[in-house]
Every structure is written in structure tokens, then in C-alpha cells.
């Protein structure tokens, strides 16, 4: 039977948190980059006298932004995240089962 060192467990948890942060920052970077390109494209293709403030110009930013906010909650508020609790419970079940 393999015994895990407490430092190994802490390292794996810290590594997982860093991966979650990196994933969120990558998502945030993509959101900003793509939406800036969309803003530029929409602005340069306005007809004379047309207002930029139309729903179609904010569609992607709005709905992708909702997804980004959900991603932020998963990363920054893991204590209230039911998925993380479920994962921990399943990990413990498998560890107990394989003893």
C-alpha cells in the first residue's frame, strides 16, 4: 500500500488551485481580446449616423460575460461550490473503496 506524504497532498492541492487560476486567467484574456476585436469591427462598420449602442453589438460580451462570472465563482468561491464538494466526496469514496 502506498502512503502519501502530507507535503505531497498539499502540493497537489496547491497545484490544482494554480491550474484553476490559470484557466480562469486564460478565459479572461480570451474574453477581453475577442470582445475588443468585436468592438473594433462593429465600430468600424457603423453606417453614417448609426449608434453603436445596439443590443447586437453587446450580445457576445453579455452572454460570454455571464459564463465568465460563473467561472470566477467556481475559482474564487470554492467553499460554496457544490461541484468541488461533490468531487471531494467522490475522491474520498474511491480512496476508501481501494484501501
GROMACS .gro file of N, CA and C in nm:
model
  297
    1UNK      N    1   0.085  -0.118   0.000
    1UNK     CA    2   0.000   0.000   0.000
    1UNK      C    3   0.089   0.125   0.000
    2UNK      N    4   0.050   0.220  -0.077
    2UNK     CA    5   0.127   0.343  -0.092
    2UNK      C    6   0.080   0.446   0.009
    3UNK      N    7   0.174   0.505   0.078
    3UNK     CA    8   0.140   0.608   0.177
    3UNK      C    9   0.179   0.744   0.121
    4UNK      N   10   0.085   0.840   0.133
    4UNK     CA   11   0.111   0.973   0.081
    4UNK      C   12   0.166   1.062   0.190
    5UNK      N   13   0.267   1.138   0.154
    5UNK     CA   14   0.326   1.236   0.242
    5UNK      C   15   0.234   1.359   0.247
    6UNK      N   16   0.221   1.420   0.363
    6UNK     CA   17   0.135   1.540   0.379
    6UNK      C   18   0.179   1.651   0.285
    7UNK      N   19   0.310   1.665   0.264
    7UNK     CA   20   0.361   1.767   0.172
    7UNK      C   21   0.318   1.739   0.028
    8UNK      N   22   0.315   1.611  -0.011
    8UNK     CA   23   0.269   1.575  -0.145
    8UNK      C   24   0.122   1.613  -0.164
    9UNK      N   25   0.042   1.587  -0.064
    9UNK     CA   26  -0.101   1.619  -0.072
    9UNK      C   27  -0.120   1.770  -0.083
   10UNK      N   28  -0.049   1.846   0.002
   10UNK     CA   29  -0.060   1.992  -0.003
   10UNK      C   30  -0.011   2.046  -0.137
   11UNK      N   31   0.097   1.986  -0.189
   11UNK     CA   32   0.149   2.028  -0.319
   11UNK      C   33   0.046   2.005  -0.429
   12UNK      N   34  -0.016   1.888  -0.430
   12UNK     CA   35  -0.115   1.855  -0.532
   12UNK      C   36  -0.235   1.950  -0.525
   13UNK      N   37  -0.279   1.983  -0.404
   13UNK     CA   38  -0.390   2.077  -0.387
   13UNK      C   39  -0.352   2.217  -0.437
   14UNK      N   40  -0.232   2.260  -0.402
   14UNK     CA   41  -0.185   2.392  -0.446
   14UNK      C   42  -0.171   2.395  -0.598
   15UNK      N   43  -0.119   2.287  -0.655
   15UNK     CA   44  -0.104   2.278  -0.800
   15UNK      C   45  -0.241   2.286  -0.868
   16UNK      N   46  -0.339   2.217  -0.812
   16UNK     CA   47  -0.474   2.220  -0.869
   16UNK      C   48  -0.533   2.362  -0.863
   17UNK      N   49  -0.510   2.433  -0.754
   17UNK     CA   50  -0.560   2.570  -0.742
   17UNK      C   51  -0.493   2.662  -0.844
   18UNK      N   52  -0.363   2.644  -0.864
   18UNK     CA   53  -0.291   2.725  -0.963
   18UNK      C   54  -0.344   2.696  -1.104
   19UNK      N   55  -0.374   2.570  -1.133
   19UNK     CA   56  -0.430   2.534  -1.263
   19UNK      C   57  -0.568   2.597  -1.282
   20UNK      N   58  -0.647   2.600  -1.177
   20UNK     CA   59  -0.778   2.664  -1.186
   20UNK      C   60  -0.765   2.814  -1.212
   21UNK      N   61  -0.672   2.878  -1.141
   21UNK     CA   62  -0.647   3.021  -1.164
   21UNK      C   63  -0.598   3.047  -1.306
   22UNK      N   64  -0.504   2.965  -1.351
   22UNK     CA   65  -0.450   2.981  -1.486
   22UNK      C   66  -0.562   2.965  -1.590
   23UNK      N   67  -0.650   2.870  -1.569
   23UNK     CA   68  -0.763   2.851  -1.659
   23UNK      C   69  -0.854   2.972  -1.662
   24UNK      N   70  -0.880   3.029  -1.544
   24UNK     CA   71  -0.965   3.148  -1.538
   24UNK      C   72  -0.898   3.267  -1.606
   25UNK      N   73  -0.769   3.287  -1.580
   25UNK     CA   74  -0.699   3.400  -1.642
   25UNK      C   75  -0.694   3.383  -1.794
   26UNK      N   76  -0.677   3.262  -1.842
   26UNK     CA   77  -0.681   3.237  -1.986
   26UNK      C   78  -0.818   3.271  -2.043
   27UNK      N   79  -0.923   3.232  -1.972
   27UNK     CA   80  -1.060   3.263  -2.013
   27UNK      C   81  -1.082   3.414  -2.014
   28UNK      N   82  -1.035   3.483  -1.911
   28UNK     CA   83  -1.049   3.628  -1.903
   28UNK      C   84  -0.973   3.697  -2.017
   29UNK      N   85  -0.852   3.652  -2.044
   29UNK     CA   86  -0.772   3.710  -2.153
   29UNK      C   87  -0.843   3.693  -2.287
   30UNK      N   88  -0.895   3.572  -2.311
   30UNK     CA   89  -0.967   3.546  -2.437
   30UNK      C   90  -1.091   3.634  -2.447
   31UNK      N   91  -1.164   3.648  -2.336
   31UNK     CA   92  -1.285   3.732  -2.332
   31UNK      C   93  -1.252   3.877  -2.370
   32UNK      N   94  -1.149   3.931  -2.307
   32UNK     CA   95  -1.111   4.071  -2.334
   32UNK      C   96  -1.063   4.087  -2.477
   33UNK      N   97  -0.976   3.998  -2.523
   33UNK     CA   98  -0.920   4.009  -2.657
   33UNK      C   99  -1.028   3.998  -2.765
   34UNK      N  100  -1.110   3.895  -2.755
   34UNK     CA  101  -1.214   3.874  -2.857
   34UNK      C  102  -1.314   3.989  -2.855
   35UNK      N  103  -1.354   4.033  -2.736
   35UNK     CA  104  -1.453   4.140  -2.730
   35UNK      C  105  -1.397   4.274  -2.777
   36UNK      N  106  -1.270   4.299  -2.756
   36UNK     CA  107  -1.209   4.420  -2.812
   36UNK      C  108  -1.208   4.415  -2.965
   37UNK      N  109  -1.179   4.298  -3.020
   37UNK     CA  110  -1.184   4.283  -3.166
   37UNK      C  111  -1.326   4.302  -3.219
   38UNK      N  112  -1.424   4.250  -3.148
   38UNK     CA  113  -1.563   4.268  -3.189
   38UNK      C  114  -1.603   4.415  -3.183
   39UNK      N  115  -1.564   4.484  -3.076
   39UNK     CA  116  -1.594   4.627  -3.063
   39UNK      C  117  -1.531   4.703  -3.179
   40UNK      N  118  -1.405   4.676  -3.207
   40UNK     CA  119  -1.336   4.744  -3.318
   40UNK      C  120  -1.407   4.718  -3.450
   41UNK      N  121  -1.440   4.590  -3.477
   41UNK     CA  122  -1.508   4.555  -3.602
   41UNK      C  123  -1.643   4.625  -3.612
   42UNK      N  124  -1.722   4.618  -3.507
   42UNK     CA  125  -1.855   4.681  -3.509
   42UNK      C  126  -1.845   4.833  -3.526
   43UNK      N  127  -1.748   4.894  -3.458
   43UNK     CA  128  -1.732   5.039  -3.467
   43UNK      C  129  -1.691   5.084  -3.607
   44UNK      N  130  -1.599   5.008  -3.666
   44UNK     CA  131  -1.551   5.047  -3.800
   44UNK      C  132  -1.655   5.021  -3.908
   45UNK      N  133  -1.755   4.940  -3.879
   45UNK     CA  134  -1.857   4.908  -3.979
   45UNK      C  135  -1.991   4.976  -3.952
   46UNK      N  136  -1.991   5.079  -3.869
   46UNK     CA  137  -2.114   5.155  -3.846
   46UNK      C  138  -2.149   5.236  -3.970
   47UNK      N  139  -2.277   5.241  -3.997
   47UNK     CA  140  -2.324   5.327  -4.107
   47UNK      C  141  -2.325   5.472  -4.057
   48UNK      N  142  -2.315   5.569  -4.146
   48UNK     CA  143  -2.316   5.709  -4.102
   48UNK      C  144  -2.442   5.740  -4.020
   49UNK      N  145  -2.421   5.798  -3.902
   49UNK     CA  146  -2.530   5.835  -3.813
   49UNK      C  147  -2.584   5.722  -3.728
   50UNK      N  148  -2.535   5.601  -3.746
   50UNK     CA  149  -2.584   5.486  -3.669
   50UNK      C  150  -2.519   5.484  -3.531
   51UNK      N  151  -2.596   5.456  -3.431
   51UNK     CA  152  -2.546   5.449  -3.294
   51UNK      C  153  -2.479   5.314  -3.268
   52UNK      N  154  -2.370   5.317  -3.192
   52UNK     CA  155  -2.303   5.192  -3.155
   52UNK      C  156  -2.384   5.115  -3.052
   53UNK      N  157  -2.464   5.183  -2.974
   53UNK     CA  158  -2.535   5.123  -2.862
   53UNK      C  159  -2.661   5.050  -2.907
   54UNK      N  160  -2.638   4.931  -2.963
   54UNK     CA  161  -2.744   4.841  -3.006
   54UNK      C  162  -2.720   4.706  -2.939
   55UNK      N  163  -2.826   4.631  -2.915
   55UNK     CA  164  -2.812   4.502  -2.847
   55UNK      C  165  -2.718   4.409  -2.921
   56UNK      N  166  -2.725   4.407  -3.052
   56UNK     CA  167  -2.641   4.315  -3.130
   56UNK      C  168  -2.492   4.340  -3.107
   57UNK      N  169  -2.455   4.463  -3.076
   57UNK     CA  170  -2.314   4.493  -3.051
   57UNK      C  171  -2.266   4.445  -2.915
   58UNK      N  172  -2.357   4.412  -2.827
   58UNK     CA  173  -2.320   4.369  -2.692
   58UNK      C  174  -2.360   4.224  -2.662
   59UNK      N  175  -2.413   4.155  -2.761
   59UNK     CA  176  -2.463   4.020  -2.743
   59UNK      C  177  -2.354   3.924  -2.692
   60UNK      N  178  -2.242   3.919  -2.762
   60UNK     CA  179  -2.133   3.828  -2.725
   60UNK      C  180  -2.077   3.863  -2.588
   61UNK      N  181  -2.050   3.990  -2.566
   61UNK     CA  182  -1.992   4.032  -2.438
   61UNK      C  183  -2.086   4.001  -2.322
   62UNK      N  184  -2.215   4.016  -2.343
   62UNK     CA  185  -2.311   3.992  -2.235
   62UNK      C  186  -2.319   3.844  -2.198
   63UNK      N  187  -2.343   3.759  -2.296
   63UNK     CA  188  -2.363   3.618  -2.265
   63UNK      C  189  -2.232   3.546  -2.230
   64UNK      N  190  -2.126   3.582  -2.295
   64UNK     CA  191  -1.996   3.526  -2.259
   64UNK      C  192  -1.957   3.578  -2.120
   65UNK      N  193  -1.991   3.702  -2.091
   65UNK     CA  194  -1.963   3.760  -1.959
   65UNK      C  195  -2.033   3.685  -1.848
   66UNK      N  196  -2.155   3.639  -1.873
   66UNK     CA  197  -2.226   3.558  -1.774
   66UNK      C  198  -2.148   3.429  -1.746
   67UNK      N  199  -2.100   3.366  -1.852
   67UNK     CA  200  -2.017   3.246  -1.835
   67UNK      C  201  -1.888   3.274  -1.761
   68UNK      N  202  -1.827   3.389  -1.789
   68UNK     CA  203  -1.703   3.428  -1.722
   68UNK      C  204  -1.727   3.451  -1.573
   69UNK      N  205  -1.839   3.512  -1.540
   69UNK     CA  206  -1.873   3.534  -1.398
   69UNK      C  207  -1.893   3.400  -1.328
   70UNK      N  208  -1.959   3.307  -1.394
   70UNK     CA  209  -1.978   3.173  -1.336
   70UNK      C  210  -1.842   3.106  -1.314
   71UNK      N  211  -1.752   3.119  -1.410
   71UNK     CA  212  -1.617   3.063  -1.396
   71UNK      C  213  -1.544   3.127  -1.278
   72UNK      N  214  -1.559   3.257  -1.261
   72UNK     CA  215  -1.495   3.327  -1.149
   72UNK      C  216  -1.548   3.275  -1.016
   73UNK      N  217  -1.678   3.251  -1.006
   73UNK     CA  218  -1.734   3.197  -0.882
   73UNK      C  219  -1.676   3.061  -0.848
   74UNK      N  220  -1.660   2.976  -0.950
   74UNK     CA  221  -1.603   2.843  -0.927
   74UNK      C  222  -1.459   2.854  -0.877
   75UNK      N  223  -1.384   2.949  -0.932
   75UNK     CA  224  -1.243   2.963  -0.896
   75UNK      C  225  -1.224   3.034  -0.762
   76UNK      N  226  -1.295   3.145  -0.742
   76UNK     CA  227  -1.270   3.229  -0.625
   76UNK      C  228  -1.358   3.198  -0.504
   77UNK      N  229  -1.464   3.122  -0.523
   77UNK     CA  230  -1.550   3.087  -0.411
   77UNK      C  231  -1.572   2.936  -0.405
   78UNK      N  232  -1.463   2.859  -0.393
   78UNK     CA  233  -1.478   2.713  -0.397
   78UNK      C  234  -1.552   2.656  -0.276
   79UNK      N  235  -1.557   2.728  -0.166
   79UNK     CA  236  -1.625   2.677  -0.046
   79UNK      C  237  -1.775   2.664  -0.069
   80UNK      N  238  -1.831   2.752  -0.154
   80UNK     CA  239  -1.974   2.744  -0.180
   80UNK      C  240  -2.002   2.667  -0.309
   81UNK      N  241  -1.900   2.609  -0.365
   81UNK     CA  242  -1.914   2.538  -0.492
   81UNK      C  243  -1.952   2.392  -0.466
   82UNK      N  244  -2.074   2.357  -0.504
   82UNK     CA  245  -2.121   2.221  -0.480
   82UNK      C  246  -2.045   2.119  -0.563
   83UNK      N  247  -1.991   2.158  -0.678
   83UNK     CA  248  -1.915   2.065  -0.762
   83UNK      C  249  -1.788   2.022  -0.691
   84UNK      N  250  -1.719   2.117  -0.629
   84UNK     CA  251  -1.595   2.083  -0.558
   84UNK      C  252  -1.624   1.990  -0.440
   85UNK      N  253  -1.733   2.017  -0.368
   85UNK     CA  254  -1.770   1.929  -0.257
   85UNK      C  255  -1.801   1.789  -0.308
   86UNK      N  256  -1.870   1.780  -0.421
   86UNK     CA  257  -1.902   1.651  -0.479
   86UNK      C  258  -1.775   1.577  -0.519
   87UNK      N  259  -1.680   1.651  -0.582
   87UNK     CA  260  -1.553   1.590  -0.622
   87UNK      C  261  -1.478   1.535  -0.501
   88UNK      N  262  -1.470   1.615  -0.395
   88UNK     CA  263  -1.400   1.570  -0.274
   88UNK      C  264  -1.466   1.446  -0.215
   89UNK      N  265  -1.598   1.444  -0.214
   89UNK     CA  266  -1.672   1.329  -0.161
   89UNK      C  267  -1.643   1.204  -0.244
   90UNK      N  268  -1.644   1.218  -0.376
   90UNK     CA  269  -1.617   1.104  -0.464
   90UNK      C  270  -1.473   1.056  -0.449
   91UNK      N  271  -1.380   1.148  -0.438
   91UNK     CA  272  -1.239   1.110  -0.419
   91UNK      C  273  -1.225   1.029  -0.291
   92UNK      N  274  -1.290   1.076  -0.185
   92UNK     CA  275  -1.283   1.004  -0.057
   92UNK      C  276  -1.347   0.866  -0.069
   93UNK      N  277  -1.459   0.857  -0.140
   93UNK     CA  278  -1.524   0.726  -0.161
   93UNK      C  279  -1.431   0.629  -0.231
   94UNK      N  280  -1.366   0.675  -0.340
   94UNK     CA  281  -1.276   0.587  -0.414
   94UNK      C  282  -1.153   0.549  -0.331
   95UNK      N  283  -1.103   0.645  -0.252
   95UNK     CA  284  -0.988   0.613  -0.167
   95UNK      C  285  -1.026   0.509  -0.062
   96UNK      N  286  -1.145   0.524  -0.003
   96UNK     CA  287  -1.191   0.427   0.096
   96UNK      C  288  -1.215   0.289   0.034
   97UNK      N  289  -1.271   0.290  -0.088
   97UNK     CA  290  -1.301   0.166  -0.159
   97UNK      C  291  -1.174   0.089  -0.195
   98UNK      N  292  -1.067   0.161  -0.227
   98UNK     CA  293  -0.943   0.099  -0.271
   98UNK      C  294  -0.843   0.072  -0.160
   99UNK      N  295  -0.886   0.080  -0.037
   99UNK     CA  296  -0.795   0.053   0.076
   99UNK      C  297  -0.763  -0.094   0.085
   0.00000   0.00000   0.00000
